[in-house]
């Protein structure tokens, strides 16, 4: 069962499961509002009764993802809390009642972005966060997601929480689309070059989550992102490269020079060690994934003429 089936990740989960002839019960937001406890109980009960064995896995891809709005608008903050904090607990409790497993998706924003304390990578740089590094979200969205993780953990369902980062896909607005549009509108572009993370194509993440759902990995929290590390500026230059435009038209700036309502983690890198130790296939390097993503979804790049 997939909730949030109309979002970037949800769309790819449903597509993949159908391609693999896996029976899937998918709910977009109009079909199932995950904040409605009675509706959740009815939907999970009916679905799990139909599955009738340990194959019943609920993949929750629903979330309130308007990070800046949640920071500035109290009504949006309440909605974010209902969807990201309370509802995952409702889903997990329903899964517990009906002997289903839940795979819940969370975010790098649960970390403050200062990097894991006291650990460095083998090359001497900052290490990626491991699942049991202390969390401490800096903004409203991250705090709601942090609480959602806790509520899933408390619900006594067999569960996995999978934190990911910098997700884009064929559905909805995202960084790739925005950069492609701006490439057509502006001669040069200034993009933050001091926040580090790993772009993640929703189709690769979906494949990883499906593999997790079929695995016998021990319950708990895992990290899964595209491989490698870049900055938003590096990501934007790669989009220009895919467009056939000159990446040098993208210039770096600091976070201070581009303030946003919600704080962004400076270091969003999530270590893949927990994922691979669970026997799951690492997601491919982010640059390779971007090339595949734009081949599958040419509209990601719009119709911008190449400007070298
Ligand atoms: N995007 C990122 O960069 C990123 C980074 C880290 C982690 N994540 C996590 O990855 C997961 C998937 O995100 P995404 O990028 O696929 O986000 P998305 O494209 O915004 O999709 C989220 C989906 O959830 C739906 N939704 C919102 N409220 C709902 C409700 N009450 N009941 C049912 N569905 C509801 C949304 O519907 P509407 O569009 O109609 O509101 C949307 O279809 C989320 O858990 C997110 O927190 C995302």
Tab-separated table of C-alpha atoms and ligand atoms in Angstrom:
chain	number	residue	atom	x	y	z
A	1	UNK	CA	0.000	0.000	0.000
A	2	UNK	CA	1.301	3.444	-0.923
A	3	UNK	CA	0.102	6.674	0.709
A	4	UNK	CA	0.921	10.051	-0.829
A	5	UNK	CA	0.799	8.294	-4.207
A	6	UNK	CA	0.433	11.568	-6.130
A	7	UNK	CA	3.770	13.048	-4.984
A	8	UNK	CA	7.203	12.737	-6.562
A	9	UNK	CA	8.217	9.628	-4.644
A	10	UNK	CA	4.704	8.171	-4.477
A	11	UNK	CA	4.304	8.313	-8.268
A	12	UNK	CA	7.552	6.411	-8.786
A	13	UNK	CA	6.709	3.835	-6.122
A	14	UNK	CA	3.387	3.052	-7.777
A	15	UNK	CA	4.890	3.007	-11.271
A	16	UNK	CA	7.634	0.613	-10.213
A	17	UNK	CA	5.350	-1.751	-8.312
A	18	UNK	CA	2.920	-1.914	-11.249
A	19	UNK	CA	5.795	-2.522	-13.684
A	20	UNK	CA	6.803	-5.449	-11.491
A	21	UNK	CA	3.231	-6.791	-11.396
A	22	UNK	CA	3.210	-6.368	-7.635
A	23	UNK	CA	-0.344	-5.904	-6.337
A	24	UNK	CA	-0.471	-2.342	-5.030
A	25	UNK	CA	-3.170	-0.352	-3.288
A	26	UNK	CA	-2.318	3.285	-3.888
A	27	UNK	CA	-3.923	6.367	-2.367
A	28	UNK	CA	-3.385	9.926	-3.497
A	29	UNK	CA	-4.274	12.655	-1.061
A	30	UNK	CA	-7.886	13.108	-2.299
A	31	UNK	CA	-8.353	9.339	-1.977
A	32	UNK	CA	-6.916	9.041	1.532
A	33	UNK	CA	-6.073	11.933	3.829
A	34	UNK	CA	-3.578	10.354	6.212
A	35	UNK	CA	-4.524	12.803	8.978
A	36	UNK	CA	-8.013	11.241	9.116
A	37	UNK	CA	-7.594	8.471	11.679
A	38	UNK	CA	-10.886	6.707	10.889
A	39	UNK	CA	-10.201	6.717	7.159
A	40	UNK	CA	-6.671	5.397	7.779
A	41	UNK	CA	-8.007	2.561	9.942
A	42	UNK	CA	-10.601	1.597	7.313
A	43	UNK	CA	-8.109	1.725	4.438
A	44	UNK	CA	-5.339	-0.187	6.203
A	45	UNK	CA	-7.806	-2.744	7.589
A	46	UNK	CA	-9.343	-3.462	4.172
A	47	UNK	CA	-5.969	-3.643	2.441
A	48	UNK	CA	-4.241	-5.823	5.058
A	49	UNK	CA	-7.191	-8.247	5.126
A	50	UNK	CA	-6.726	-8.669	1.370
A	51	UNK	CA	-2.993	-9.281	1.683
A	52	UNK	CA	-3.313	-11.790	4.484
A	53	UNK	CA	0.393	-12.523	4.972
A	54	UNK	CA	3.712	-10.982	5.884
A	55	UNK	CA	3.921	-9.357	2.457
A	56	UNK	CA	1.742	-6.466	3.622
A	57	UNK	CA	4.029	-3.406	3.594
A	58	UNK	CA	2.744	0.161	3.764
A	59	UNK	CA	5.046	2.701	2.118
A	60	UNK	CA	4.265	6.199	3.386
A	61	UNK	CA	5.322	8.806	0.811
A	62	UNK	CA	2.821	11.435	2.012
A	63	UNK	CA	4.212	14.568	3.610
A	64	UNK	CA	3.762	18.295	3.973
A	65	UNK	CA	6.877	19.442	2.109
A	66	UNK	CA	6.456	23.235	1.823
A	67	UNK	CA	9.413	23.901	4.107
A	68	UNK	CA	9.408	27.720	3.987
A	69	UNK	CA	5.636	28.016	4.314
A	70	UNK	CA	5.707	25.835	7.424
A	71	UNK	CA	8.252	28.235	8.895
A	72	UNK	CA	6.336	31.450	8.248
A	73	UNK	CA	2.626	30.580	8.301
A	74	UNK	CA	1.121	29.215	11.540
A	75	UNK	CA	-1.704	27.503	9.642
A	76	UNK	CA	0.845	25.723	7.433
A	77	UNK	CA	2.859	24.786	10.513
A	78	UNK	CA	-0.247	23.156	12.002
A	79	UNK	CA	-0.846	21.290	8.739
A	80	UNK	CA	2.794	20.167	8.663
A	81	UNK	CA	2.466	18.858	12.215
A	82	UNK	CA	-0.740	16.973	11.389
A	83	UNK	CA	0.708	15.356	8.235
A	84	UNK	CA	4.359	14.848	9.193
A	85	UNK	CA	4.152	14.199	12.939
A	86	UNK	CA	0.713	12.877	13.925
A	87	UNK	CA	-0.367	11.007	10.778
A	88	UNK	CA	2.677	8.682	10.540
A	89	UNK	CA	1.787	7.539	14.067
A	90	UNK	CA	-1.798	6.844	12.915
A	91	UNK	CA	-0.531	4.838	9.941
A	92	UNK	CA	1.926	2.880	12.082
A	93	UNK	CA	-0.711	2.138	14.735
A	94	UNK	CA	-3.096	0.878	12.047
A	95	UNK	CA	-0.273	-1.293	10.642
A	96	UNK	CA	0.362	-2.688	14.125
A	97	UNK	CA	-3.332	-3.586	14.516
A	98	UNK	CA	-3.404	-5.358	11.159
A	99	UNK	CA	0.010	-7.060	11.285
A	100	UNK	CA	1.412	-5.001	8.426
A	101	UNK	CA	4.870	-3.458	8.199
A	102	UNK	CA	5.408	0.241	7.605
A	103	UNK	CA	8.200	1.950	5.714
A	104	UNK	CA	8.078	5.647	6.559
A	105	UNK	CA	10.133	8.257	4.717
A	106	UNK	CA	11.915	11.013	6.618
A	107	UNK	CA	14.538	13.648	5.944
A	108	UNK	CA	18.027	15.063	6.469
A	109	UNK	CA	16.269	18.092	8.021
A	110	UNK	CA	15.973	16.169	11.303
A	111	UNK	CA	19.680	17.037	11.761
A	112	UNK	CA	20.906	20.537	12.557
A	113	UNK	CA	23.396	20.435	9.667
A	114	UNK	CA	26.526	21.035	11.725
A	115	UNK	CA	27.707	17.507	10.838
A	116	UNK	CA	28.143	14.491	13.108
A	117	UNK	CA	30.129	15.462	16.173
A	118	UNK	CA	33.551	13.953	16.724
A	119	UNK	CA	33.740	11.960	13.496
A	120	UNK	CA	35.498	12.661	10.230
A	121	UNK	CA	35.442	10.870	6.907
A	122	UNK	CA	38.509	8.833	5.866
A	123	UNK	CA	39.650	11.792	3.721
A	124	UNK	CA	39.590	14.066	6.787
A	125	UNK	CA	36.406	15.897	5.763
A	126	UNK	CA	33.105	15.792	7.616
A	127	UNK	CA	31.524	12.339	7.830
A	128	UNK	CA	28.000	11.549	6.691
A	129	UNK	CA	25.348	11.301	9.385
A	130	UNK	CA	24.599	7.799	10.657
A	131	UNK	CA	21.042	6.901	11.718
A	132	UNK	CA	21.818	6.996	15.431
A	133	UNK	CA	23.604	10.352	15.403
A	134	UNK	CA	21.690	12.788	17.619
A	135	UNK	CA	18.960	14.662	15.785
A	136	UNK	CA	18.000	18.263	16.465
A	137	UNK	CA	16.038	19.866	13.670
A	138	UNK	CA	16.605	23.582	13.145
A	139	UNK	CA	13.199	24.424	11.651
A	140	UNK	CA	9.483	23.682	11.841
A	141	UNK	CA	9.376	21.151	8.969
A	142	UNK	CA	12.341	19.198	10.363
A	143	UNK	CA	10.830	19.142	13.866
A	144	UNK	CA	7.534	17.783	12.530
A	145	UNK	CA	9.404	15.041	10.637
A	146	UNK	CA	11.460	14.239	13.752
A	147	UNK	CA	8.268	13.796	15.772
A	148	UNK	CA	6.807	11.633	12.992
A	149	UNK	CA	9.811	9.305	13.249
A	150	UNK	CA	9.304	9.030	17.015
A	151	UNK	CA	5.597	8.297	16.678
A	152	UNK	CA	6.245	5.574	14.103
A	153	UNK	CA	8.796	4.033	16.478
A	154	UNK	CA	6.365	4.120	19.400
A	155	UNK	CA	3.474	2.480	17.552
A	156	UNK	CA	4.708	-1.103	17.968
A	157	UNK	CA	4.465	-1.886	14.264
A	158	UNK	CA	7.326	-3.570	12.443
A	159	UNK	CA	8.804	-0.453	10.910
A	160	UNK	CA	11.565	1.163	8.955
A	161	UNK	CA	12.201	4.891	8.911
A	162	UNK	CA	14.219	5.847	5.831
A	163	UNK	CA	15.786	9.300	5.816
A	164	UNK	CA	16.573	10.734	2.433
A	165	UNK	CA	17.560	14.148	1.037
A	166	UNK	CA	17.428	16.499	-1.952
A	167	UNK	CA	14.706	14.516	-3.748
A	168	UNK	CA	13.569	15.344	-7.277
A	169	UNK	CA	11.544	13.387	-9.809
A	170	UNK	CA	9.234	13.573	-12.776
A	171	UNK	CA	6.251	14.793	-10.728
A	172	UNK	CA	5.823	18.267	-9.266
A	173	UNK	CA	8.070	21.260	-8.738
A	174	UNK	CA	11.709	20.623	-7.871
A	175	UNK	CA	15.218	22.057	-8.033
A	176	UNK	CA	16.002	20.560	-11.462
A	177	UNK	CA	12.937	22.117	-13.060
A	178	UNK	CA	13.604	25.472	-11.415
A	179	UNK	CA	17.236	25.580	-12.573
A	180	UNK	CA	16.225	24.579	-16.126
A	181	UNK	CA	13.632	27.364	-16.211
A	182	UNK	CA	16.075	29.939	-14.846
A	183	UNK	CA	18.655	28.884	-17.437
A	184	UNK	CA	16.212	30.079	-20.075
A	185	UNK	CA	15.424	33.322	-18.264
A	186	UNK	CA	18.785	34.607	-17.024
A	187	UNK	CA	22.262	34.898	-18.392
A	188	UNK	CA	23.890	34.069	-15.063
A	189	UNK	CA	22.587	32.511	-11.891
A	190	UNK	CA	23.805	32.617	-8.308
A	191	UNK	CA	23.293	29.423	-6.308
A	192	UNK	CA	24.280	28.489	-2.758
A	193	UNK	CA	27.661	26.768	-2.701
A	194	UNK	CA	28.159	26.139	1.015
A	195	UNK	CA	25.391	23.598	1.680
A	196	UNK	CA	26.394	20.013	0.984
A	197	UNK	CA	24.179	17.033	0.223
A	198	UNK	CA	23.354	14.214	-2.143
A	199	UNK	CA	20.714	14.695	-4.841
A	200	UNK	CA	18.327	11.756	-4.921
A	201	UNK	CA	16.210	10.749	-7.921
A	202	UNK	CA	12.826	9.614	-6.624
A	203	UNK	CA	12.839	6.602	-8.988
A	204	UNK	CA	16.094	5.306	-7.466
A	205	UNK	CA	14.768	5.884	-3.966
A	206	UNK	CA	11.527	4.105	-4.883
A	207	UNK	CA	13.507	1.076	-6.089
A	208	UNK	CA	15.466	1.109	-2.831
A	209	UNK	CA	12.311	1.283	-0.715
A	210	UNK	CA	10.699	-1.572	-2.611
A	211	UNK	CA	13.852	-3.650	-2.077
A	212	UNK	CA	13.704	-2.773	1.619
A	213	UNK	CA	10.033	-3.763	1.786
A	214	UNK	CA	10.896	-7.175	0.377
A	215	UNK	CA	13.954	-7.653	2.591
A	216	UNK	CA	14.224	-9.057	6.074
A	217	UNK	CA	16.299	-6.085	7.270
A	218	UNK	CA	15.984	-5.533	11.014
A	219	UNK	CA	13.497	-2.784	11.987
A	220	UNK	CA	14.883	0.669	12.631
A	221	UNK	CA	16.189	3.754	10.887
A	222	UNK	CA	18.225	3.742	7.672
A	223	UNK	CA	19.668	6.402	5.386
A	224	UNK	CA	19.272	6.326	1.604
A	225	UNK	CA	20.311	9.045	-0.857
A	226	UNK	CA	21.941	9.236	-4.243
A	227	UNK	CA	25.657	8.442	-4.080
A	228	UNK	CA	28.307	11.145	-3.716
A	229	UNK	CA	28.217	14.698	-2.425
A	230	UNK	CA	27.791	18.105	-4.043
A	231	UNK	CA	26.457	21.567	-3.264
A	232	UNK	CA	23.317	23.194	-4.651
A	233	UNK	CA	25.649	25.121	-6.957
A	234	UNK	CA	27.251	21.873	-8.144
A	235	UNK	CA	23.804	20.369	-8.674
A	236	UNK	CA	22.697	23.443	-10.669
A	237	UNK	CA	25.835	23.246	-12.847
A	238	UNK	CA	25.020	19.610	-13.595
A	239	UNK	CA	21.509	20.639	-14.690
A	240	UNK	CA	23.059	23.242	-17.017
A	241	UNK	CA	25.368	20.570	-18.350
A	242	UNK	CA	22.368	18.330	-19.096
A	243	UNK	CA	20.712	21.250	-20.889
A	244	UNK	CA	23.766	21.749	-23.066
A	245	UNK	CA	24.255	25.155	-21.438
A	246	UNK	CA	27.532	26.463	-20.036
A	247	UNK	CA	27.797	25.430	-16.355
A	248	UNK	CA	30.039	28.467	-15.758
A	249	UNK	CA	26.899	30.597	-16.028
A	250	UNK	CA	26.110	29.312	-12.512
A	251	UNK	CA	28.054	31.171	-9.861
A	252	UNK	CA	28.399	30.173	-6.229
A	253	UNK	CA	27.205	32.239	-3.275
A	254	UNK	CA	26.955	31.734	0.467
A	255	UNK	CA	23.862	30.855	2.472
A	256	UNK	CA	24.048	34.342	4.000
A	257	UNK	CA	23.791	35.873	0.543
A	258	UNK	CA	20.635	33.887	-0.206
A	259	UNK	CA	18.553	33.897	2.989
A	260	UNK	CA	15.442	31.717	3.115
A	261	UNK	CA	12.661	31.690	5.732
A	262	UNK	CA	13.494	28.153	6.932
A	263	UNK	CA	17.046	27.294	7.969
A	264	UNK	CA	18.761	24.775	5.681
A	265	UNK	CA	21.249	22.240	7.060
A	266	UNK	CA	24.755	23.204	5.892
A	267	UNK	CA	25.796	19.534	5.995
A	268	UNK	CA	23.015	17.226	4.768
A	269	UNK	CA	25.169	14.254	3.894
A	270	UNK	CA	23.674	10.951	5.065
A	271	UNK	CA	26.043	7.996	5.253
A	272	UNK	CA	24.975	5.005	3.122
A	273	UNK	CA	26.632	2.570	5.575
A	274	UNK	CA	23.401	1.536	7.343
A	275	UNK	CA	21.719	0.875	4.007
A	276	UNK	CA	24.431	-1.316	2.568
A	277	UNK	CA	24.993	-3.080	5.906
A	278	UNK	CA	21.313	-4.103	5.745
A	279	UNK	CA	22.143	-5.878	2.472
A	280	UNK	CA	20.387	-3.287	0.304
A	281	UNK	CA	21.836	-2.088	-3.003
A	282	UNK	CA	23.422	1.378	-2.789
A	283	UNK	CA	21.666	4.050	-4.831
A	284	UNK	CA	23.763	4.998	-7.861
A	285	UNK	CA	25.937	8.157	-7.938
A	286	UNK	CA	23.784	11.278	-8.103
A	287	UNK	CA	25.290	12.599	-11.361
A	288	UNK	CA	24.578	9.356	-13.194
A	289	UNK	CA	21.043	9.334	-11.794
A	290	UNK	CA	20.418	12.889	-13.024
A	291	UNK	CA	21.378	11.888	-16.564
A	292	UNK	CA	18.915	8.977	-16.425
A	293	UNK	CA	16.207	11.124	-14.866
A	294	UNK	CA	16.300	13.700	-17.658
A	295	UNK	CA	16.263	10.935	-20.251
A	296	UNK	CA	13.136	9.462	-18.688
A	297	UNK	CA	11.534	12.868	-18.050
A	298	UNK	CA	12.727	15.270	-20.790
A	299	UNK	CA	10.159	17.763	-19.507
A	300	UNK	CA	12.332	18.180	-16.401
A	301	UNK	CA	14.551	20.345	-18.588
A	302	UNK	CA	11.632	22.159	-20.235
A	303	UNK	CA	12.186	23.417	-23.743
A	304	UNK	CA	15.060	25.707	-22.992
A	305	UNK	CA	17.344	26.244	-25.999
A	306	UNK	CA	21.014	25.458	-25.310
A	307	UNK	CA	23.137	28.567	-24.676
A	308	UNK	CA	26.853	27.871	-24.602
B	1	LIG	N1	11.574	16.581	-1.669
B	1	LIG	C1	12.679	16.515	-0.944
B	1	LIG	O1	13.687	17.164	-1.232
B	1	LIG	C2	12.757	15.606	0.259
B	1	LIG	C3	13.945	15.567	0.993
B	1	LIG	C4	14.018	14.726	2.096
B	1	LIG	C5	12.947	13.942	2.441
B	1	LIG	N2	11.796	14.020	1.726
B	1	LIG	C6	10.678	13.181	2.145
B	1	LIG	O2	10.400	12.288	1.095
B	1	LIG	C7	9.008	11.959	1.125
B	1	LIG	C8	8.413	12.132	-0.250
B	1	LIG	O3	8.516	13.493	-0.606
B	1	LIG	P1	8.239	14.031	-2.074
B	1	LIG	O4	9.457	14.737	-2.493
B	1	LIG	O5	7.668	12.950	-2.911
B	1	LIG	O6	7.126	15.116	-1.712
B	1	LIG	P2	5.886	15.620	-2.558
B	1	LIG	O7	6.150	15.512	-4.013
B	1	LIG	O8	5.509	16.940	-1.959
B	1	LIG	O9	4.762	14.548	-2.231
B	1	LIG	C9	4.093	14.491	-1.010
B	1	LIG	C10	2.693	13.991	-1.289
B	1	LIG	O10	2.002	13.886	-0.044
B	1	LIG	C11	0.696	14.365	-0.252
B	1	LIG	N3	0.036	14.751	0.992
B	1	LIG	C12	0.158	15.913	1.682
B	1	LIG	N4	-0.671	15.913	2.733
B	1	LIG	C13	-1.325	14.712	2.708
B	1	LIG	C14	-2.323	14.130	3.508
B	1	LIG	N5	-2.832	14.760	4.581
B	1	LIG	N6	-2.773	12.885	3.200
B	1	LIG	C15	-2.288	12.244	2.104
B	1	LIG	N7	-1.351	12.745	1.304
B	1	LIG	C16	-0.875	13.979	1.599
B	1	LIG	C17	0.872	15.538	-1.187
B	1	LIG	O11	-0.359	15.886	-1.789
B	1	LIG	P3	-0.608	17.418	-2.261
B	1	LIG	O12	0.446	17.709	-3.278
B	1	LIG	O13	-1.995	17.381	-2.783
B	1	LIG	O14	-0.440	18.254	-1.027
B	1	LIG	C18	1.882	14.974	-2.174
B	1	LIG	O15	1.240	14.264	-3.216
B	1	LIG	C19	8.406	12.816	2.228
B	1	LIG	O16	8.346	12.073	3.413
B	1	LIG	C20	9.393	13.937	2.399
B	1	LIG	O17	9.348	14.498	3.696
B	1	LIG	C21	11.679	14.821	0.626
